[in-house]
Short mmCIF file of C-alpha atoms and ligand atoms in Angstrom, two decimals:
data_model
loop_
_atom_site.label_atom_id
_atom_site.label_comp_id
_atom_site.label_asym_id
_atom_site.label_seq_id
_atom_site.Cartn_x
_atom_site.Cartn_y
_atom_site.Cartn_z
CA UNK A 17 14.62 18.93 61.77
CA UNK A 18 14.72 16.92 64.74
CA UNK A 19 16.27 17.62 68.10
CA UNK A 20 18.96 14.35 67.89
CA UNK A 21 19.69 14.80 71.87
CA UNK A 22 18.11 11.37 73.03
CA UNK A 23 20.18 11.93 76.76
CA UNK A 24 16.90 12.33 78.95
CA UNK A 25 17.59 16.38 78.88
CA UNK A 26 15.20 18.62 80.09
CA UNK A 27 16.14 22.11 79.72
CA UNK A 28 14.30 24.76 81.86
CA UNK A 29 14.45 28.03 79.81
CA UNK A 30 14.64 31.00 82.18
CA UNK A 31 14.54 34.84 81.37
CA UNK A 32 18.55 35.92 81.13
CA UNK A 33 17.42 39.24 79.98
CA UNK A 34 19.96 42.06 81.50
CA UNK A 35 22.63 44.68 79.93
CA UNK A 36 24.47 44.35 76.32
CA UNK A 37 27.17 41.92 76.62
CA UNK A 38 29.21 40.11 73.89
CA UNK A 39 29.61 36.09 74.59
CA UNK A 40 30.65 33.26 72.63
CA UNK A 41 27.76 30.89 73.17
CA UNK A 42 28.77 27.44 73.70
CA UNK A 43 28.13 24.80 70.35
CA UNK A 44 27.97 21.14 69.93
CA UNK A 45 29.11 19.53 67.00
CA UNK A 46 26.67 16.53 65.74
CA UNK A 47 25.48 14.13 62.77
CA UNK A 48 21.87 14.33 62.08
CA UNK A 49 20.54 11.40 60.22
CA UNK A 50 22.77 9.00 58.12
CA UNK A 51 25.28 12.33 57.79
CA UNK A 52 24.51 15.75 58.13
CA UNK A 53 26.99 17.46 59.76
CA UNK A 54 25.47 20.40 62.59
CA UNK A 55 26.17 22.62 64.90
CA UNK A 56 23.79 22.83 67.46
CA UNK A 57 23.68 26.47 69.31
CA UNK A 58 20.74 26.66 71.14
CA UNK A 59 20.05 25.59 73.68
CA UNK A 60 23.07 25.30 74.81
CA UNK A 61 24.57 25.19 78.77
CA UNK A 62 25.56 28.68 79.27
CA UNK A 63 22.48 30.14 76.70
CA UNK A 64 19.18 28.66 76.69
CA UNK A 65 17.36 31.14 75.16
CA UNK A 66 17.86 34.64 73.57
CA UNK A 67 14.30 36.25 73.18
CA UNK A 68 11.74 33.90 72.21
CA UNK A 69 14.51 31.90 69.82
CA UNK A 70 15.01 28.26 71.84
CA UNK A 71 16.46 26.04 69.29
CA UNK A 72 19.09 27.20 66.52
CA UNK A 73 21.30 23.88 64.20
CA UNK A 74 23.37 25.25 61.42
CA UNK A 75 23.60 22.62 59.07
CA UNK A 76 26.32 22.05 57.24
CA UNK A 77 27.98 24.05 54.95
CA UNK A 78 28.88 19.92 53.48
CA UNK A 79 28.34 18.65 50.41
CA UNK A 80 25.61 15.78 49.87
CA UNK A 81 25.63 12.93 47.29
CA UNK A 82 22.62 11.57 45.55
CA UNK A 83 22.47 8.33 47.25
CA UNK A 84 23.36 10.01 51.35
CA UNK A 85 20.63 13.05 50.94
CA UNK A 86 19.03 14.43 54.36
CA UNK A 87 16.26 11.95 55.56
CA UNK A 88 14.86 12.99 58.53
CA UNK A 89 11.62 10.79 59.56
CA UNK A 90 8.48 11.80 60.33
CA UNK A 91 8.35 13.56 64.49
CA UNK A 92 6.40 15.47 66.37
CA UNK A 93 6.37 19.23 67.69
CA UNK A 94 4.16 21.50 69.76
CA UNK A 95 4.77 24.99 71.72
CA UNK A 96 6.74 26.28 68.68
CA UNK A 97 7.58 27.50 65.51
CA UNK A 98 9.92 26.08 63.18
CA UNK A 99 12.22 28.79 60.58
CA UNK A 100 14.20 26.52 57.74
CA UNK A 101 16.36 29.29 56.26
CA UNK A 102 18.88 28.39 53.52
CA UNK A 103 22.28 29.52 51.95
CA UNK A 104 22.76 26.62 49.59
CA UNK A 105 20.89 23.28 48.65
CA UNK A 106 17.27 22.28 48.66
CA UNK A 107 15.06 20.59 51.63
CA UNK A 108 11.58 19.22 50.76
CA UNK A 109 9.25 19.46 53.97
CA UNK A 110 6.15 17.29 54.17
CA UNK A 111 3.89 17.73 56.77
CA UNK A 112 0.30 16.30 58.62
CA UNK A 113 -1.26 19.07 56.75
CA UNK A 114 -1.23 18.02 53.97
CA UNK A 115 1.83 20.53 52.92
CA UNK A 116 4.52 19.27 50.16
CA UNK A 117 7.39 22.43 49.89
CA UNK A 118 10.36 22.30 48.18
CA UNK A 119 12.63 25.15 49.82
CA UNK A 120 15.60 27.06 48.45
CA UNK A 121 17.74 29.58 49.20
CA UNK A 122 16.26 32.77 50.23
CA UNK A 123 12.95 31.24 50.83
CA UNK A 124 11.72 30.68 54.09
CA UNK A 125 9.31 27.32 55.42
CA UNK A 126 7.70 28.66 58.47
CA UNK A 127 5.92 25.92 60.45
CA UNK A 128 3.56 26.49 63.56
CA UNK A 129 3.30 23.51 65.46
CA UNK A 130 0.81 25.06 68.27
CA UNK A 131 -1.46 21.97 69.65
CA UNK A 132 0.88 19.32 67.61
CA UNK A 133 1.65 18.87 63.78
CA UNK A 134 3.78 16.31 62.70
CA UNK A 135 6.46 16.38 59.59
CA UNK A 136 9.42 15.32 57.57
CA UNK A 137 12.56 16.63 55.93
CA UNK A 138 14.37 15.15 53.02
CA UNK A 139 16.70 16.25 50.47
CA UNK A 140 14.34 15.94 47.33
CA UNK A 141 14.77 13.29 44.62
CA UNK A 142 17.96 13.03 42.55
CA UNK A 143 19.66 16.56 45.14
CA UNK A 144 23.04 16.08 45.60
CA UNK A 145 25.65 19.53 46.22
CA UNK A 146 26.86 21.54 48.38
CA UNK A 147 24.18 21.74 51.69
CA UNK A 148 24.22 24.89 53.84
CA UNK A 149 21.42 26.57 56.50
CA UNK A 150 19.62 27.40 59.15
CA UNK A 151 17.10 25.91 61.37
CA UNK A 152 15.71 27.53 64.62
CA UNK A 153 12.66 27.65 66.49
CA UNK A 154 10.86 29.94 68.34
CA UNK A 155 9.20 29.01 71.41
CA UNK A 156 5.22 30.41 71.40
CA UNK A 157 4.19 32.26 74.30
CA UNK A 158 1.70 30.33 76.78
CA UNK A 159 -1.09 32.47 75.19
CA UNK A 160 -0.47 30.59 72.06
CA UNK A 161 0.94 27.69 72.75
CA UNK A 162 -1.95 25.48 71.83
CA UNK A 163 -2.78 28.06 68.67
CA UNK A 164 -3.92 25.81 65.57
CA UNK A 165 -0.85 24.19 63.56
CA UNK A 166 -0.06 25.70 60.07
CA UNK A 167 2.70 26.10 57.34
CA UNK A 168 3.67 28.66 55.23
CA UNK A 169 6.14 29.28 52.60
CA UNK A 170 7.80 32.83 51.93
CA UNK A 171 9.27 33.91 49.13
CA UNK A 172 8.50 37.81 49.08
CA UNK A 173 10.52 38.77 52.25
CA UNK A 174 12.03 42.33 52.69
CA UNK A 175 15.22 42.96 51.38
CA UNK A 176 17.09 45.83 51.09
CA UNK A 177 20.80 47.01 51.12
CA UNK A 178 22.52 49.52 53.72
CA UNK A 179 25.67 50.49 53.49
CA UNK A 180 26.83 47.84 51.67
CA UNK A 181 25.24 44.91 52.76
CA UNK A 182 22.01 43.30 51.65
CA UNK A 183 19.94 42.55 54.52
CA UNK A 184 17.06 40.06 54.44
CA UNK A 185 14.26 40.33 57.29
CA UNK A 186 13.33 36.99 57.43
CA UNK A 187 10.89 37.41 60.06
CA UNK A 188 10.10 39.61 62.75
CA UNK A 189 10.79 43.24 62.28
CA UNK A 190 13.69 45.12 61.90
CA UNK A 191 14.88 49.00 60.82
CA UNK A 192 10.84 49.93 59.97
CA UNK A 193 10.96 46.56 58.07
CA UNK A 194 8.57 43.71 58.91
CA UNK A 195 8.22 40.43 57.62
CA UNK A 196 4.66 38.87 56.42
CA UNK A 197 5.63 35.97 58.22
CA UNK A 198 3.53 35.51 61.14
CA UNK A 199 5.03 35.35 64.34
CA UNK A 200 3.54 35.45 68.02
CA UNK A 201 6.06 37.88 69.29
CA UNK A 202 8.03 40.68 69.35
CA UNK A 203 11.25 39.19 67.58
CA UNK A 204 13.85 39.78 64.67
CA UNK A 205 15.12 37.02 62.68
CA UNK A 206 17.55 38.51 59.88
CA UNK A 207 19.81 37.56 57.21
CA UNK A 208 22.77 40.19 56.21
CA UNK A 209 25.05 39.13 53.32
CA UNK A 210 28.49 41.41 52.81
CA UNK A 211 30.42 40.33 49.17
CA UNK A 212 32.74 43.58 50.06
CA UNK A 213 34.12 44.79 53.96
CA UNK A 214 31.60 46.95 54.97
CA UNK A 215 29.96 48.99 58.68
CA UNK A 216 26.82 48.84 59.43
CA UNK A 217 24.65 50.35 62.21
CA UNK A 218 20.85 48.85 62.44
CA UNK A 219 18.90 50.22 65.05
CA UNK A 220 17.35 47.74 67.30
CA UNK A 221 14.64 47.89 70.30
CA UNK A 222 16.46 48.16 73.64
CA UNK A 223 14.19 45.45 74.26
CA UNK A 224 15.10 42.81 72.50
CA UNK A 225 17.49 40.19 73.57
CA UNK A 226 20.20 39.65 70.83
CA UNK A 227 22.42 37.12 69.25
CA UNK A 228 24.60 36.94 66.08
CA UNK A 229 25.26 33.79 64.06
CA UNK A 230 28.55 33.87 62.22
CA UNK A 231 27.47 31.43 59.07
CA UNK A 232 30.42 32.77 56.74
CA UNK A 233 33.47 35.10 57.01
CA UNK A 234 33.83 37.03 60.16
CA UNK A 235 32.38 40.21 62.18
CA UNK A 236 34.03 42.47 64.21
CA UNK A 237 31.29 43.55 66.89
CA UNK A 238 32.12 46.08 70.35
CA UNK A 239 36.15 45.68 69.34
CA UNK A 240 35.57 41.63 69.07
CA UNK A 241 36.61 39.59 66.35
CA UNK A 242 33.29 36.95 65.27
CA UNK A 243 34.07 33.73 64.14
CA UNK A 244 32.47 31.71 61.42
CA UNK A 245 30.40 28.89 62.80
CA UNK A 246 30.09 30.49 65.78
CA UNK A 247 26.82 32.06 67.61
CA UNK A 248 27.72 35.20 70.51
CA UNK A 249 25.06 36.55 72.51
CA UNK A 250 24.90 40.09 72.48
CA UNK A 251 22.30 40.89 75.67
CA UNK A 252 19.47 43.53 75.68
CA UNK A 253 19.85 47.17 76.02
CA UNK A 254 21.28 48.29 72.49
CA UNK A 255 19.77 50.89 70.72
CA UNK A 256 21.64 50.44 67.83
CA UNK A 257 23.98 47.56 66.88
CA UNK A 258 27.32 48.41 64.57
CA UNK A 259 28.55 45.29 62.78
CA UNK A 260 32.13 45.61 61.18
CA UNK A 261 31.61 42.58 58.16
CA UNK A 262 34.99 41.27 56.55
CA UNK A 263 34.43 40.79 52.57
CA UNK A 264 32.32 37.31 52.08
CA UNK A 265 30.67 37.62 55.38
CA UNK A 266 26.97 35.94 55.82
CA UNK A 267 25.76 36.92 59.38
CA UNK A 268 22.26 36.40 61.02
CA UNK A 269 20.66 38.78 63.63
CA UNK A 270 17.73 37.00 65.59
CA UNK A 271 16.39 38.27 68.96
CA UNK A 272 13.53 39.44 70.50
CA UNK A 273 11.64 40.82 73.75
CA UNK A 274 12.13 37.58 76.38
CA UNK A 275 8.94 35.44 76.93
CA UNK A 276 9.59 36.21 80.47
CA UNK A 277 7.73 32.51 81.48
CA UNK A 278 9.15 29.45 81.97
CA UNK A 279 10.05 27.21 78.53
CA UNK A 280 11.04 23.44 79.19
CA UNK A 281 12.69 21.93 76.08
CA UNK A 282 12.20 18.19 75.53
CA UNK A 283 13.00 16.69 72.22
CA UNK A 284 11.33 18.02 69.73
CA UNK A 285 8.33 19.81 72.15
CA UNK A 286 8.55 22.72 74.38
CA UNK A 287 5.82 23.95 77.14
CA UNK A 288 5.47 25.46 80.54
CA UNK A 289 5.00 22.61 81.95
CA UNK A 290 6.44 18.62 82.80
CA UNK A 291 3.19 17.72 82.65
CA UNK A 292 2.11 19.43 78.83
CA UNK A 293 5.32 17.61 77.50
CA UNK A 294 4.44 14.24 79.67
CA UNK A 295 1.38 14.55 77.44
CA UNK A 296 3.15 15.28 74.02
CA UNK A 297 5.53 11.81 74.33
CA UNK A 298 2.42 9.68 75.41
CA UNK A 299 0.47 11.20 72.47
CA UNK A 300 3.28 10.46 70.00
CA UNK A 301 3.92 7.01 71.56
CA UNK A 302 0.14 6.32 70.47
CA UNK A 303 0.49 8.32 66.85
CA UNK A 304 -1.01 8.01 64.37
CA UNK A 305 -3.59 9.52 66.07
CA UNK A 306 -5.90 13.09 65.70
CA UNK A 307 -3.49 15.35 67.65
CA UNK A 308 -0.37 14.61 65.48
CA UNK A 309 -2.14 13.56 62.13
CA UNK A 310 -0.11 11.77 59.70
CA UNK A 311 2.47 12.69 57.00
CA UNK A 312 1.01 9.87 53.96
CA UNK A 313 3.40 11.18 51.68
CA UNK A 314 6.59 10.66 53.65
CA UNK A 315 7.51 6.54 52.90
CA UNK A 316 10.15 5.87 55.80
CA UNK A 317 10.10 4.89 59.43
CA UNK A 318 8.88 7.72 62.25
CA UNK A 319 10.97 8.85 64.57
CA UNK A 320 10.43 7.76 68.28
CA UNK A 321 10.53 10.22 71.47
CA UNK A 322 12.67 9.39 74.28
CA UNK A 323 11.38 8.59 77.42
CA UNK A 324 10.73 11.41 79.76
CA UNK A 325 13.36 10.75 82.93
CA UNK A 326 10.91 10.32 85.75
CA UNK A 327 14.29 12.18 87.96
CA UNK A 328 14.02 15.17 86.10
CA UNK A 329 12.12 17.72 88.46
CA UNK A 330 11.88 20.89 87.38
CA UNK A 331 12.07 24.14 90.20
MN1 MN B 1100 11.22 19.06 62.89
#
């Protein structure tokens, strides 16, 4: 997906990492596209980052007709990795690669952007029904943030149940569990599904930085009720985390050790630097060109970057 915020926002990233807590993050409803309803999570005022995790939309849950499918046009990334995680529908991601991937439920696209890739996301041909997922990105650390673009598509992921709920590691590691995925690092990214009320204590590194997204049902977590469509922050310091799940409950753990360097956010590129992203929106401004590559499979209009605000100054 795209990052829709077109305001002139630069948002400086810094390392929040302290003691557990338990905070509703603040969300922003928005449309992506001719009508995707999202909630955007991260970054958000009071939470730019928890761990390494800069970027979270949940799309949807909506329902999508044939002839108003998701469309979004091929854009740029570097710095990061795309996760496309889903709980119903289909996406179909086409990329500068070369890569064509339908993805369903359970499945997870995993795109490196690195030095710059370029892609688009569509419902495929003839989708319509109900429309429900995940999308988050993880910011690369400055060792890597130029690492070689690549996709990959999962569909072998670890799964297992614990007392009562079926957890899926979708990447990271988690509970002796790791996911092939491959990530840059330390970080936990997981899906836990309850059909009946159930308690649950994972343990977790005491260095990881935590949140919970609420997708479906509700949590109880430290004596707090969790709301659906909701994301809380849940700090570092936890040994082990004990989630109370109502029946029908769809949660998702993500977190990791903080990057602990700066990580500026603009559009749809992140980097340590005003000057790496300065770079990114000339390079797309002169796409098609070697850095991005091309997406010759996608037939619609690219997106366009934003002008950088000259005012923004960054500490
Ligand atoms: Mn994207």
């Amino acid at each position: 997906m795209s990052n829709t915020s077109n305001s002139g926002e630069m948002v400086e990233c810094p390392n929040l990492a302290g003691d557990p807590v338990l905070k509703p993050v603040t969300s922003r409803k928005s449309i992506l596209g001719s009508g995707l309803p999202i909630i955007r999570h991260l970054p958000s005022r009071d939470q730019r980052l928890i761990g390494p995790w800069c970027f979270l939309d949940h799309i949807g849950p909506t329902r999508l007709a044939e002839d108003n499918g998701v469309d979004v046009g091929t854009h740029p990334h570097i710095g990061l990795q795309t996760v496309t995680w889903l709980f119903e529908g289909a996406l179909l991601h086409k990329d500068s690669l070369g890569y064509e991937q339908e993805i369903r439920p359970g499945q997870l696209n995993l795109m490196t952007a690195g030095h710059g890739i370029c892609h688009s996301e569509e419902s495929p041909d003839g989708f319509s029904g109900p429309m429900h997922g995940l999308q988050f990105w993880i910011a690369l650390p400055a060792e890597h943030e130029d690492t070689e673009p690549a996709f990959a598509h999962h569909t072998n992921l670890p799964r297992w149940n614990q007392d009562g709920a079926d957890i899926t590691l979708v990447v990271g590691e988690l509970a002796g569990y790791r996911s092939p995925a491959r990530v840059f690092s330390p970080l936990t990214g997981a899906d836990i599904l309850a059909e009946q009320a159930c308690t649950l204590t994972l343990p977790v590194p005491a260095t990881f930085e935590l949140g919970l997204c609420i997708n479906e049902g509700s949590a109880n977590v430290d004596g707090e009720t969790l709301e659906a469509g909701e994301l809380y922050y849940l700090g570092c310091g936890r040994h082990n985390l004990t989630l109370e799940l109502d029946a029908q409950s769809r949660v998702m753990l993500l977190g990791g050790e903080p990057l602990g360097q700066p990580v500026l956010l603009w559009w749809n590129f992140v980097g340590r630097d005003q000057a790496r992203l300065e770079d990114a929106v000339a390079d797309w401004e002169q796409w098609p060109n070697e850095r991005f590559g091309d997406v010759s499979a996608y037939q619609g209009k690219p997106l366009k970057a934003p002008a950088l605000d000259a005012k923004v100054k960054l500490k």
